[in-house]
Structure formats: structure tokens, C-alpha cells
């Protein structure tokens, strides 16, 4: 057996593995190798329908899909090979107002993304896609970039382009083990010898679970059976071809189908409700170019609906049935990036839309590996968006749910029910009996709001104001007029200890690290100055600090900490080992004082100290994301119910009420407080978002991202976050609505909503720095309508901070 060395070993020869290989060479790494157990395209790639489109609920994913589609011409020019491109355009149909609202929202996003899409009327749909029966259709979204290609030709074009860049491809070479050496490099053992690689990329598709298990990694993905049908010749299509035309793609969400021309006939595929997971206990190693048996029973209802929507299908003979497995992650997006807890092990898995997303996945992963970070926020496909709590038992029902809802309306306030409740705090049953309407974050049940006895325990999904509106208003009023209480379980929490704890924090955090008994707010920057996090740092002693940040970013942040570790420092993720409550409102201090024998009258804003509250030893911080007078009280989960009893008995007579995340998001808008992955994300810099006010430029330490932050400070950002009051109707800003000025799109919204205390619709978004003035007036496009908006120069609540800090 021989040993070969390479810088990168990419495992898997489908379209994704070949894209990763090509992009690594494009960015300058030529000593890279792809290992495929059979032929290129074996697995899901060879039987894919080959369609591509840009439509995606996440704007960064949509942009990467646009990159992928535009890349194919480049591949053809580079290699001289054909990808079999058919840029026929595509329409997505809407048969009800909710679906049409979704298309209007997507069209608005496309304006600032530079994607040239448009809304079609039913008559225009009929002219553009004559095979479509438009009865009951309100309208459609047209995308000229939609189309289809030859899956095999495209994959081999990626492979040839990679070879031209110096890459090596080994087919008929089965990986049997991956073993890490003490120096972090890998021995990739195959049936043809061992390959010693600095980095391993798991792009094994249907076998990603099995390949991951070789390294002790669980990848939350699952294959699903998927079926599409190709017909014999269809007269309508033959007639169009004689006129030199090709029928466009049609996506019919109501029928859970996608439809396009295939040769002289038609191709239609379904995301049927009675779907079936495949390979539940693993993918057989000998599976390759086989197909699954035809199964018309599970798509019978879908076919019946399709005959009505596309009447030409009803008289067309079936030429072939393609029935094969594709892999999905629980939310349908890929699993990409450095695997948390591992060194030099990378993921490029669960890319179920490989010909829409494969190019973008390859580019992002190559940038991550070569440059250390990506050019845009990739959290929507980052494998760190799932933590080590996830299990196969959770993944499977979520994947089934995602398959069944793939063509459903995706609402901004929707809470999907599969595999829930899973992770709960000790307060779950107490809050449930109080009428909690639940959401989830990172697998954890989180209260969105509390319904009264005569109100439904379910928030109606909507692009407009939902039935949570009145309940949210009640909870906001309780906070602003008396006091509100909610859990602090959905904060990410970390303990940093050791003799070098302060030195490490000064290096990894851009802001000031506080003295004992105080806390500070600080951004955490990448080497290029982009935001990696926004943190609260609490100094418990010179060798012990508590950090708090977004709960859903735990694996993401722990990976960053591990990548930048220092001797003499121990970082522990204690997110689920600390819980407790937040008190917020004008009576918060009074209630807390009645529950402790310690005097808190001298506890200043941004103080942190240990207190015994009732029977429970707690760590208490004087700070609140509501922007009101408030305290965060952390305790052991085993004592949380006792702490609740103490606080509730003291607070209920004074008007204390529990509140949820809907109220929290409304309250923070009045203070223009940003939110992680909305205002603060790896797409943005501290200077753009205003977090530069928390950067300690005078400290001596060379913190990560310092040079980039200092450059931004010197030259100033081209855009800045601003808050606006919007003349809204029944729909508020959600995110990514375009901001118009003088007839042009100049920016976009990062988040928004209704500020119930101020009784105003508020939007936060980016606009060009040179256009900002106190009297700035813009228009914000909400669901296809232009809404006047005025700049807000000071917070709508407690503008001078007297109540929050007093």
C-alpha cells in the first residue's frame, strides 16, 4: 500500500465535490485531490433533474444561487465543454393572497440584490407559459435566470476545470477510514492506499453520514425519495419548438410541483405529502447508478392536481420515471464549513439543489479554507447552525417536514411543529399553563407570547400583522408601565477562566474588558473586520469572566474561540447550565429588592454581582435588552423554579407579567437595539452598524480585526444603519425590504416591526452615509407598495437613558 500526500482531500465526486475542487484551484491551491468510490456523478447527481433557480428565502443563499448560475458560462469558456444550458426563465405561481404576498416580498428583495425579476399577471403567464391553466391564479414571479442543464456534462466541466488548475481526481477509490494525526492532519485510508492530507472535505452526498462517522462526526442530514416524470412528445411543445421557442419552467406551489420542457415533451416533479425517507439506517455502499422502483401511489394526488394545472400532461404518454434519493438537512439548506470541534475537517453536504447552489457552496468553502473567512454571511448554510444536541431522531422528522413544505409559503413568523417540543427548560410546564405560544431556537422551546383564555394557542402565519398583535401589546405595556419577566435561557453563555483570561479576551474582543464587578458590551471581529459576534462581557474576578451572546450561535462562537485559543485560558459553553430570568420595567428594582437581603440601591447600570434571591444563589447583572430599567438574573437550572416562585410572589401584586420574544423584539425597536443576524452579521462591519462606539481603540492589545477597524474609522463607512418611522398599513418591515430615495433603491432593511409602546411602525436599515440627514425621508417597499418613512434621530423611548441607567 502506498501513501500519497495532498493539501486537501475532497471525498465525493458529485457536482458539489467537483465544484469545491475547482474553486480551490481557482483561489490558488493546486495540490488538491478528489476521491470518488465509483465514477463521477455517482449518487444523487446523475439522476438529478438539473433545474436551477435563484429563488430562496435567505438573500445570501439567493445571491449564491445567482453566482452558481452565472458561473456555468465561465466553465464552458474555460473548458470548452458544454453544460447543456437552457436559460428558459421561470415563473412561480400564486393561487392565493399569502402566496402572492410571498412573491411580492421576494421581488422586493431582488431589487437591492440586482436580480432582474418581475411580477406577472395571469394573462402574461398564459402568454409566457402556455401550458399553464391560470384559473384561480392571482399572479406569478418571473425570473429570467431560471433554467436547466445537463447534470453529467456540468459535473465533468467542473472536473476538467479543476484538473486544468492542477487538481488530481481519483475514481474507483473507496475511502474506508479517516484518521487524524496529532498534528491535525489526516490519513485518508482507501482501498488503493493511504492519502495523507492537511485538510479533509466531506462532500460525500448520500454517503456523508457514513464518511462523517469515520471521523466521529454526526451530520444532521437524511436522504428522501424523490420522483419526477418525463413524457413522450407533447403537441404544444413540438409546435413551440417549430417557432424556435422553449417552454419556461413553472413552479406550482399549490400542486407541490415543478414543471419544464424536456426535449419534445415535458418533465414534472413533485414534493408530495405522503413522502418517504430513504436509507433510514444508512446508505448502502454498493448503491450508485440504480434507481428506486416506480411509486405512483404516493404521487397520485399530485398528478391529478397537475393534470388540471397543466392540461397537456393528461394526454401525454410517460416516457420515463426517475425515482431516486436526495439528501436534505432539517431546514433544507446545505451543511457547509469547518466542522465545530474538529481540526481541518470541512463539510460540503446536504446540498439537495446542487445545480442551483453547488457553485456558491464551492466558492464559499474555498474562501473559508484559503482566506480564513467568506466574503458574505454564510450562516444559513453553516454546519455550525446546528449544535451537538441534534440527533438522527430529530433530523428525520424535520427533514420530512422540510420536504413536505418545500413549496409551501415561507412566513416570517412561522413556527414549524415537527420534532417539537424537544429541548425544554424547567419553566416549560409553568409557562405552558399560563398560555405560552411557543417558538424554538437552536432546538430549544422559547415563549413567543402568552395567549389569554379566549385566544388561540397558535400564531397565524402571515406577512401582515398576526393574531399575536394584541397579546404583544399587552406584554409591552406591562414592561413599560410596571414590570415584565421572561427567561434568559435563550442567551448563549460562556465561562472564560484561567490566568490569561483577560489577555485572551482583550485579543479576541474589540471592546474594553471591564474591571471586576462590571460588564461591558463589545463586538467580536473577524480578521477582515467583519462582525463575528456582539457580546456582553462580565468580569467576576481577574481570572473568571462570563460572556453572553446569541443562543443560536453557540457552535459558531465556540468554533471561533477554539480556532483562536490561548494557553492559560479555558472556555466552557454553559448556555444550558445557566438559566434564570430577566426583570424589566420601572418596578424591577423594587421587586428584586424585596427578594434579597442584599442592598441593591447602589447597583449601578452595567454592574454585576452575586446575590442570594430567595433561596437561590444568583449572578445578577443590571442591564436589559428591553432598554428599560432591568436586571438579568442567572442561576442553576435545578433552582430555577424556586427562583421563579420567589420573584412571582413578590411581583404579581405589583403588576408583573411574563412576556415573550415578540414583545422583546418590539421593545428593542424603540431603542434601536440591533439583533444578531439582522443588524449584526458577518456581512457587516462595526463601523457600518454603529458597534464601533464599543471598540476600545485606545487599548494596547492588537485585537483581531484591529487594522481593518482602524481603517474603517479613518475613511468612514459607505453606509450606516438608521432607524425610520414607517407609514405602514397592516404589514410592517420584516427584513430585506428595499429603501427607495429619488426613484432609486439606495439601501435595504435589516429588521423592523411595530413598536407598541410608541405606537409606531419602525424599520432599521442601511442607507448611504452621504444621504443621511435629520430630515431624511425615504420610501420602503412593503409587499409591493411604497410606504413613506422618516429618519428617527433619537430613540422613541427613554431617549436620554435616564430610566435605563438611573
Short mmCIF file of C-alpha atoms in Angstrom, two decimals, residues 14 105 153 228 370 410 448 459 513 538 651 655:
data_model
loop_
_atom_site.label_atom_id
_atom_site.label_comp_id
_atom_site.label_asym_id
_atom_site.label_seq_id
_atom_site.Cartn_x
_atom_site.Cartn_y
_atom_site.Cartn_z
CA UNK A 14 -20.72 14.63 -7.37
CA UNK A 105 -41.72 40.19 -0.70
CA UNK A 153 -21.82 17.49 -18.57
CA UNK A 228 -40.15 13.02 -11.47
CA UNK A 370 -7.82 29.58 1.63
CA UNK A 410 -42.49 30.59 4.00
CA UNK A 448 -43.13 33.94 21.71
CA UNK A 459 -49.96 32.31 15.90
CA UNK A 513 -12.76 44.36 29.02
CA UNK A 538 -18.97 40.33 32.75
CA UNK A 651 -44.02 40.72 41.55
CA UNK A 655 -48.46 44.08 38.11
#
